[in-house]
Coordinates of C-alpha atoms and ligand atoms in Angstrom, one line a residue:
X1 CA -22.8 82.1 -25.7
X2 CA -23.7 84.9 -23.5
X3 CA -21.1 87.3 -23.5
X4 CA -19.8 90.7 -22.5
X5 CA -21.5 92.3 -25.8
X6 CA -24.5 90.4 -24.8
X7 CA -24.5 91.6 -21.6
X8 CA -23.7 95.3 -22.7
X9 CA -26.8 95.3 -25.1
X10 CA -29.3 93.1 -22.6
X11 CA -29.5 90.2 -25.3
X12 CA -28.7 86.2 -24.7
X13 CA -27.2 84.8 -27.8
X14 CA -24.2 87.1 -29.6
X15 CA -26.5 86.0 -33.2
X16 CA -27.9 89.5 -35.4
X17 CA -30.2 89.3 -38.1
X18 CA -30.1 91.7 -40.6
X19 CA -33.4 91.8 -42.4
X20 CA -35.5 94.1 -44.1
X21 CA -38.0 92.2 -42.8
X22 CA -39.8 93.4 -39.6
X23 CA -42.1 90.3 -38.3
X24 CA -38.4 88.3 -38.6
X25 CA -36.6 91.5 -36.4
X26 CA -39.4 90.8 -34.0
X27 CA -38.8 87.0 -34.2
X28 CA -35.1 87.1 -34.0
X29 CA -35.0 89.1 -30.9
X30 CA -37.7 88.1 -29.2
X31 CA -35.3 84.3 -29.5
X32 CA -32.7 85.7 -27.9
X33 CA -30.6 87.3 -30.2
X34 CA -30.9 91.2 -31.8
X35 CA -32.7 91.8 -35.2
X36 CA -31.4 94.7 -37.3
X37 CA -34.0 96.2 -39.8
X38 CA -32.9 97.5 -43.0
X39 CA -34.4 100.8 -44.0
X40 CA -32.5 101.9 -47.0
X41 CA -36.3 100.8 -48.8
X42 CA -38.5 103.2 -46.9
X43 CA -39.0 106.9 -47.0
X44 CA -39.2 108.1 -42.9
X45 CA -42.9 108.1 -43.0
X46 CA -43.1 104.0 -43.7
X47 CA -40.2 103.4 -41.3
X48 CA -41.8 105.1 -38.6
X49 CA -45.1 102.4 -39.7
X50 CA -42.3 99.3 -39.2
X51 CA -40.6 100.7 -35.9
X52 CA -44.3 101.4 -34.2
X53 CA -45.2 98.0 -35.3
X54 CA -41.8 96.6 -34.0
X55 CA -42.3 98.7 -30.7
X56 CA -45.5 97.2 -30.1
X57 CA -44.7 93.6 -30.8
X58 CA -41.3 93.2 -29.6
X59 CA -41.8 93.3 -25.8
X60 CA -39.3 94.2 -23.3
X61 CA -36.2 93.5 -26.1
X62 CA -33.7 95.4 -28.0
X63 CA -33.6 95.9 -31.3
X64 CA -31.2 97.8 -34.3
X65 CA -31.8 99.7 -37.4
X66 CA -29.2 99.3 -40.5
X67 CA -29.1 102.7 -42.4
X68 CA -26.6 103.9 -45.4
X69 CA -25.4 107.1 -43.4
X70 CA -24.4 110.0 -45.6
X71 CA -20.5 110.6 -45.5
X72 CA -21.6 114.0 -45.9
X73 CA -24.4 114.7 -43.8
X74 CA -25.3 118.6 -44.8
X75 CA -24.5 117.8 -48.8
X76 CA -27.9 117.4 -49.3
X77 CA -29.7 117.3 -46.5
X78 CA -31.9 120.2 -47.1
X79 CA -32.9 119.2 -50.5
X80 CA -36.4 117.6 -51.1
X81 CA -36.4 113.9 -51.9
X82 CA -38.2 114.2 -54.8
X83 CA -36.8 117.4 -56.3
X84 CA -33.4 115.8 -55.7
X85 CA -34.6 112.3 -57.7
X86 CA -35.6 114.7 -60.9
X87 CA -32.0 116.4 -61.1
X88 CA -30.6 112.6 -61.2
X89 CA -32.8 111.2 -63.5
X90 CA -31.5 113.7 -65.5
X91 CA -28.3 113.1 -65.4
X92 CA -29.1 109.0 -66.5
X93 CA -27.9 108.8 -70.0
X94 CA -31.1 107.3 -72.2
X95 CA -28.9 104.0 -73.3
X96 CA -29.0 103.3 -69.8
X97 CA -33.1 103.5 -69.0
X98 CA -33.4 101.1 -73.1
X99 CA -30.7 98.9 -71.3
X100 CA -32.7 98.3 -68.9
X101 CA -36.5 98.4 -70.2
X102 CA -35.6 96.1 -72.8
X103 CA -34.3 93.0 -70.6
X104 CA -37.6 93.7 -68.6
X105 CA -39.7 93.2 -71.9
X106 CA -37.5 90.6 -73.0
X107 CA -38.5 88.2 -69.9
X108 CA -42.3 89.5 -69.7
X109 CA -42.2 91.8 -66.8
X110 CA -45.4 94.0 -66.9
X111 CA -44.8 97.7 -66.6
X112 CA -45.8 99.8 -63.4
X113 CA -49.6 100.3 -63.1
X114 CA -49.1 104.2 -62.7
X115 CA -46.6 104.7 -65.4
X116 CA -46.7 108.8 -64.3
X117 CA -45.6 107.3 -61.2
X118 CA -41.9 108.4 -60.8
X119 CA -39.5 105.7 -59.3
X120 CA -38.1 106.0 -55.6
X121 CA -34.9 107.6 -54.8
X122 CA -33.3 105.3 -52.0
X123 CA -31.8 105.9 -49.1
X124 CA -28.2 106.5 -50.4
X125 CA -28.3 110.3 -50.1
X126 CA -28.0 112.7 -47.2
X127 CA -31.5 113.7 -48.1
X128 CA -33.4 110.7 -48.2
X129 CA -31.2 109.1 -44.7
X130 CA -31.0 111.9 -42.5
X131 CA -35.1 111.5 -41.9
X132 CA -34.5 107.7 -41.2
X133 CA -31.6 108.4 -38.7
X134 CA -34.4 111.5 -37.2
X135 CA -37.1 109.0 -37.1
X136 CA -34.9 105.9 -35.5
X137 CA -33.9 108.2 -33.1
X138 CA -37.3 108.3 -31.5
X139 CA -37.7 104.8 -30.6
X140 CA -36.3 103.8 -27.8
X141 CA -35.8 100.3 -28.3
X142 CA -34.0 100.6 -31.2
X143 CA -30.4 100.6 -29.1
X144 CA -28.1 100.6 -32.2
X145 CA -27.5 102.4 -35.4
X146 CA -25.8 100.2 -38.1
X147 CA -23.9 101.4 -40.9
X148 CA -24.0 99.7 -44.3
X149 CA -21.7 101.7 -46.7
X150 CA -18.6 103.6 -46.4
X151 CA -17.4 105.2 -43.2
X152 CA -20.0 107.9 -41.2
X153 CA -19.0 111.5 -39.9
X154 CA -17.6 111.5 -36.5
X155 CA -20.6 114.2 -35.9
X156 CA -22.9 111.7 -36.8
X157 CA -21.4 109.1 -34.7
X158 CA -21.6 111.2 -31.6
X159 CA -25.0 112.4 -32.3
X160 CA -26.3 109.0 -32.3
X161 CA -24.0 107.8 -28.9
X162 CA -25.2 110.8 -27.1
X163 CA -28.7 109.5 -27.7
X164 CA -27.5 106.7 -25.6
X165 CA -27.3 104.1 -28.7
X166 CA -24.3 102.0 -29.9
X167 CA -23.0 102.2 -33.5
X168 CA -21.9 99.6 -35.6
X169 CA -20.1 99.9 -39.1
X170 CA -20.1 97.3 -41.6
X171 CA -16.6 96.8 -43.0
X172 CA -14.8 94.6 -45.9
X173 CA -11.6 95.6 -45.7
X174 CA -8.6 96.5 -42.5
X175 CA -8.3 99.8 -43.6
X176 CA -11.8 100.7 -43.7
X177 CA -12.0 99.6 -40.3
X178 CA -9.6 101.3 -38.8
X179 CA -11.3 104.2 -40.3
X180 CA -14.4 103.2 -38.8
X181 CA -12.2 102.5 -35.4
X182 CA -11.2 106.7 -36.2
X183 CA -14.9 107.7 -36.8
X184 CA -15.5 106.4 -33.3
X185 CA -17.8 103.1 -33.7
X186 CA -18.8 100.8 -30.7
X187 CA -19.0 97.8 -32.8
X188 CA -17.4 96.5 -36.1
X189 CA -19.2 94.2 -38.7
X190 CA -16.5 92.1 -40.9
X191 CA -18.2 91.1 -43.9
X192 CA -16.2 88.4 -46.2
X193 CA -16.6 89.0 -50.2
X194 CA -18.8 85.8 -49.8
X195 CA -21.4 87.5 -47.9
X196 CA -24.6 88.9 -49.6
X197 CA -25.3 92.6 -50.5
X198 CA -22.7 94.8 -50.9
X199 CA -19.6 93.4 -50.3
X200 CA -15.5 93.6 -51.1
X201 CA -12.9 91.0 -52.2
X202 CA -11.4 89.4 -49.1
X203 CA -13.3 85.8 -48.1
X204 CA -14.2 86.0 -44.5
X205 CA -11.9 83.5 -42.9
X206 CA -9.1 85.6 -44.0
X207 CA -11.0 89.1 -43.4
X208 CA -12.5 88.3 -39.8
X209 CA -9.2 87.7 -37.4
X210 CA -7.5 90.6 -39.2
X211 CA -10.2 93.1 -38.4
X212 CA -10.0 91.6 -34.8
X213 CA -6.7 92.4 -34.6
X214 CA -6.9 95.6 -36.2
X215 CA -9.1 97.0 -34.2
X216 CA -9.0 95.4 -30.6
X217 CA -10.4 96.2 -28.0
X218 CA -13.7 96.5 -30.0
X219 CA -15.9 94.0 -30.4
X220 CA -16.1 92.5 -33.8
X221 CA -18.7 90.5 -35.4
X222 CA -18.2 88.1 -38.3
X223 CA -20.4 88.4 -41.8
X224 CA -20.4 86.7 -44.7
X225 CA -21.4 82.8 -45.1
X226 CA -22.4 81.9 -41.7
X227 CA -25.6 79.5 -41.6
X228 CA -24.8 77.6 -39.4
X229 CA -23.9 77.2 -35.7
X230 CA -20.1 75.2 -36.9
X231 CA -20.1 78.6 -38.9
X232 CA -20.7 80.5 -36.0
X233 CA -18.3 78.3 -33.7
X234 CA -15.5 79.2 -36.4
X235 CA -16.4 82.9 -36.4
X236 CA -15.8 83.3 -32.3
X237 CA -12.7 80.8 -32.4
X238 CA -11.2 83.8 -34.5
X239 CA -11.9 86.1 -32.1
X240 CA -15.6 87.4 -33.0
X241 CA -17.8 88.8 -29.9
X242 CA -20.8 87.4 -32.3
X243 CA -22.3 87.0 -35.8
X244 CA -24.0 89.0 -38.4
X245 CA -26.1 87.2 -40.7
X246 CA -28.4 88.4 -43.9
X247 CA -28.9 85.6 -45.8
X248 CA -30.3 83.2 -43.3
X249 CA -33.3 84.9 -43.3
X250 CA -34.0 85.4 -46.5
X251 CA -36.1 82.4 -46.5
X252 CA -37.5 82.0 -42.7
X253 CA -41.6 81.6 -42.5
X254 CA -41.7 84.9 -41.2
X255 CA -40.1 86.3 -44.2
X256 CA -42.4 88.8 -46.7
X257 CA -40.8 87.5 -49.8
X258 CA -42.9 86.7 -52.9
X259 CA -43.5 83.4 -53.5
X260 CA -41.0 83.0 -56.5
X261 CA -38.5 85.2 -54.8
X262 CA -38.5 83.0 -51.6
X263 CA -38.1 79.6 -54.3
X264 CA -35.4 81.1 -56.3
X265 CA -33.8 81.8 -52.9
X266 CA -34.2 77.7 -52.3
X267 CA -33.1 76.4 -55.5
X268 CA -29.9 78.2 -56.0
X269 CA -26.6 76.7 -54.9
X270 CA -23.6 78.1 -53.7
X271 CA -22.4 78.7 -56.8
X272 CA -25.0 80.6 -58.3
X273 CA -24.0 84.4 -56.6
X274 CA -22.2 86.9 -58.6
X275 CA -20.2 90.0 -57.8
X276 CA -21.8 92.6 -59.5
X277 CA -22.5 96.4 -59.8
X278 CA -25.5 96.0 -62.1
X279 CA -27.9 96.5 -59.2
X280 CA -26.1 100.1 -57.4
X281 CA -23.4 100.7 -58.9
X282 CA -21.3 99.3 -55.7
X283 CA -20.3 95.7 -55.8
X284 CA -23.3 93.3 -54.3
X285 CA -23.5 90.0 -54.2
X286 CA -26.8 88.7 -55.6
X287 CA -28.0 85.4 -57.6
X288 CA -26.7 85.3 -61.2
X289 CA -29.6 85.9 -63.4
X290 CA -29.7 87.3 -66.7
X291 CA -29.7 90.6 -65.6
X292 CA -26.5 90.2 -63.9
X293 CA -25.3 88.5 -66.9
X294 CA -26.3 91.1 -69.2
X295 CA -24.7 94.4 -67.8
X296 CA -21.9 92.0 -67.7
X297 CA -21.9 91.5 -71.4
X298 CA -19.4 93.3 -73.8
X299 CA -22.5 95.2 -75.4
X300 CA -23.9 96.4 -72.4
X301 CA -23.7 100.3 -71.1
X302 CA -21.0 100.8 -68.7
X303 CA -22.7 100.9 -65.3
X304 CA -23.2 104.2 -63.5
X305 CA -21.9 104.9 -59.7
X306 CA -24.4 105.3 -56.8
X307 CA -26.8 106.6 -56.7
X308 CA -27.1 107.0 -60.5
X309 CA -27.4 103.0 -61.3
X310 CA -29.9 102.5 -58.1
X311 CA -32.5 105.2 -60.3
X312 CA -32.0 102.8 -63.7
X313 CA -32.9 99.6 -61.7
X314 CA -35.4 101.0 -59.6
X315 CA -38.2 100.4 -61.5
X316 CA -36.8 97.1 -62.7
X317 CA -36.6 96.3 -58.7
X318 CA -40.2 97.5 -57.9
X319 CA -41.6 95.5 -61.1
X320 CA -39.9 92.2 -60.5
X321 CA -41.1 92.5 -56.4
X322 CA -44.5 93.1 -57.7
X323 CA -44.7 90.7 -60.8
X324 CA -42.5 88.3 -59.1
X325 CA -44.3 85.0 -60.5
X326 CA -45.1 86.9 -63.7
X327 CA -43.6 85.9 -67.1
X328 CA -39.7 85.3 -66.4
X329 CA -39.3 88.0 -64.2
X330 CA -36.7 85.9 -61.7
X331 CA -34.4 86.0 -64.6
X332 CA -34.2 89.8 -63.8
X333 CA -35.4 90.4 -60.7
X334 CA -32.7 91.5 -58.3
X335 CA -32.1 88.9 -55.3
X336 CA -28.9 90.0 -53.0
X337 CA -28.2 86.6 -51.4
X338 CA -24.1 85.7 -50.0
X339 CA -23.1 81.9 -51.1
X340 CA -24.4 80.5 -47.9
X341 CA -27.9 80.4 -49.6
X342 CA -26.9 77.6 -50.9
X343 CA -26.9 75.5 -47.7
X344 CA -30.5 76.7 -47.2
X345 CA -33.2 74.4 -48.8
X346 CA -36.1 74.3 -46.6
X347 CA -38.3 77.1 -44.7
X348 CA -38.0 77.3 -41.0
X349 CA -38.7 79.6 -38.4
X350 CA -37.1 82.4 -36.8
X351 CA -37.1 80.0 -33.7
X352 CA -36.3 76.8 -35.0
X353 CA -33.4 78.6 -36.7
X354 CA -32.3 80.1 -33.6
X355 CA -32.8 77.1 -31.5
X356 CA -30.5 74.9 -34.6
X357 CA -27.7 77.3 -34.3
X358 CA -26.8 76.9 -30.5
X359 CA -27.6 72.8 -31.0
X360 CA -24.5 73.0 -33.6
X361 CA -23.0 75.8 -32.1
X362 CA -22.2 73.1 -28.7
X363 CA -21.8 70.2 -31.5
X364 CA -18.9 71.6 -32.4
X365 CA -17.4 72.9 -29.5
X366 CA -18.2 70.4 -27.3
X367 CA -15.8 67.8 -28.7
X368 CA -13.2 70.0 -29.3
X369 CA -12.9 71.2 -25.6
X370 CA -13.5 67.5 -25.1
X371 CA -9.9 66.9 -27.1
X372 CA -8.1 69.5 -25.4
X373 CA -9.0 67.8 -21.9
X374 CA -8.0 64.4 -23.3
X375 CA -4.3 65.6 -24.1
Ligands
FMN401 C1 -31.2 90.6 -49.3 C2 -30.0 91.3 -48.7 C3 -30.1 92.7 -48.6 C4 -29.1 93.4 -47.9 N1 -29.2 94.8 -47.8 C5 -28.3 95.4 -47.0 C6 -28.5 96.8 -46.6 O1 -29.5 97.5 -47.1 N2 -27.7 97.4 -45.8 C7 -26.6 96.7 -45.2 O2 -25.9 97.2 -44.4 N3 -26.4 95.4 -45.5 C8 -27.2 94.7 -46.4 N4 -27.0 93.4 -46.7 C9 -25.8 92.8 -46.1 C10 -26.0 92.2 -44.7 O3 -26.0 93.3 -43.8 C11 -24.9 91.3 -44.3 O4 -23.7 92.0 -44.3 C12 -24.7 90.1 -45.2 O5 -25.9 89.5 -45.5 C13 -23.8 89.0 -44.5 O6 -23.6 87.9 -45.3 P1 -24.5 86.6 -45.4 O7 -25.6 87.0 -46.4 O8 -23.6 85.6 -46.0 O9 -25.1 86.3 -44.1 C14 -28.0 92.7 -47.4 C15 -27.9 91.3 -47.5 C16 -28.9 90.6 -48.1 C17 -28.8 89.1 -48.2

């Protein structure tokens, strides 16, 4: 499986794990392949915590950090953090914050010890990112930048390749690619609608070879539904340099998921994922719970863009982490997973996990070089 992107980021197996996760970043790449940590949770001072820790545990090997760069990276780069989360939580109509508060109380969901404590502004603005891109920066083993949301600023793509790193963008549609393929990117991710987190409409087997084509020479890696190594054998037999997986690891021993969070992850089927902007205001794909289900509802308030919808849930996000197991709070609590969780039903390692994808990776190439050779 070792290929040319392999070889260009010093990695064996063409397999990334995006996690927010940073014992299963260590894990992943310390297997072989190249963990990706999400940051868009942490404020600069706890991802510079999670990349020391990373840096000290991850040996010799690469890894990547997954930020939601700022289209416009001076809009509001200079304003405060916590200034900025004021002037938006202004601008939250009340409906919106009842909305919300009441389907906590409805499923027994505790409120926030430190009710004077205000909820966190994520990193979806230029003023919360631009210190995670600063602080990523500094650590050398972090080789690429990944882009989760719309396209970045060439300036910002340059800045980042001058400091000798490799960008990737995520993508879920051809033209955003290309725009990606404009803004300069070393790397595409094609994620199909099936995928977890935010996502578009087209399904990955029809997304994948059109972003291949659309964008050749650059590498492309396929997202969205791949658990498996058949998965990933069908991902590089449309052209894919390699795979980008989320879900998998949702539920890996190394994981820091709650207890309940981890099982709901287990039980659900394929079928149990919805589309829906209830969480940021962007379409994600999460478990159907009765959250989703309620901003759904005819009654419900329409749902704000982003960042505006990421401040009403934030505290319904913090409270269902930390009450997890409490009252009903999985009926509420928000849990991105793609429809590949439902192929996922018992714990495993990072390494066993690893380890299972090349076995059916070669399963299922195996015979099928095997039937060309027979002809
Ligand atoms: C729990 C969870 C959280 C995610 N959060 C982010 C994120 O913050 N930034 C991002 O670029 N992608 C995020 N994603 C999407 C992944 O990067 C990836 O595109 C997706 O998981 C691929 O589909 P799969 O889940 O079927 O493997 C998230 C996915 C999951 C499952």
């Amino acid at each position: 499986m070792r290929n040319q992107l392999c070889k260009k980021l010093g990695i064996d197996l063409p397999i990334f794990a995006f996690t927010h996760c940073r014992d299963v970043v260590v894990a992943v790449s310390r297997a072989g392949g190249f963990g990706v940590l999400g940051a868009a949770y942490f404020n600069a001072q706890e991802l510079k915590a999670e990349l020391d820790w990373i840096d000290t545990h991850i040996g010799d090997h690469p890894y990547g950090v997954d930020i939601l760069l700022p289209q416009d990276p001076d809009g509001l780069g200079g304003t405060d953090p916590q200034i900025l989360q004021r002037e938006l939580s202004d601008q939250i109509p009340a409906e919106h914050v009842r909305f919300a508060e009441g389907l906590l109380e409805a499923h027994g969901v505790p409120p926030w010890p430190d009710r004077d404590e205000p909820v966190r502004l994520l990193g979806w603005t230029a003023a919360t990112v631009m210190p995670l891109l600063d602080e990523s920066l500094k650590h050398p083993r972090c080789t690429l930048i990944a882009n989760g949301l719309g396209v970045p600023p060439p300036t910002l793509v340059e800045r980042i390749q001058a400091s000798g790193r490799l960008v990737a963008g995520l993508c879920g549609r051809v033209s955003q690619a290309k725009n990606h393929q404009r803004a300069g990117v070393d790397i595409l991710v094609a994620v199909g609608g099936e995928g977890g987190g935010h996502v578009g409409e087209v399904a990955s087997v029809v997304l994948w070879p059109q972003v291949v084509d659309a964008v050749a020479p650059i590498p492309v890696l396929a997202a969205g539904g791949i658990g498996n190594g058949r998965q990933i054998a069908a991902a590089m037999a449309m052209g894919a340099q390699g795979v980008w997986t989320g879900s998998l690891w949702l539920t890996v021993e190394e994981s820091a998921l709650q207890p309940a969070q981890r099982q709901s992850y287990l039980n659900a089927s394929s079928e149990d994922t919805v589309r829906t902007r209830s969480w940021t205001g962007k379409p994600s794909r999460m478990l159907r719970n009765a959250w989703s289900d309620a901003w759904a509802a005819d009654d419900a308030p329409p749902t704000l863009g982003l960042p505006l919808q990421g401040l009403v849930t934030a505290d319904a996000m913090r409270r269902t982490e930390r009450y997890a197991g409490s009252g009903d709070a999985q009926a509420v609590a928000c849990n991105p997973a793609g429809q590949v969780i439902g192929q996922i039903t018992a714990v495993e390692s990072c390494r066993q996990v690893m380890y299972r994808l090349q076995e059916e990776y070669l399963a299922a190439v195996q015979p099928l070089l095997a039937s060309l050779e027979e002809q």
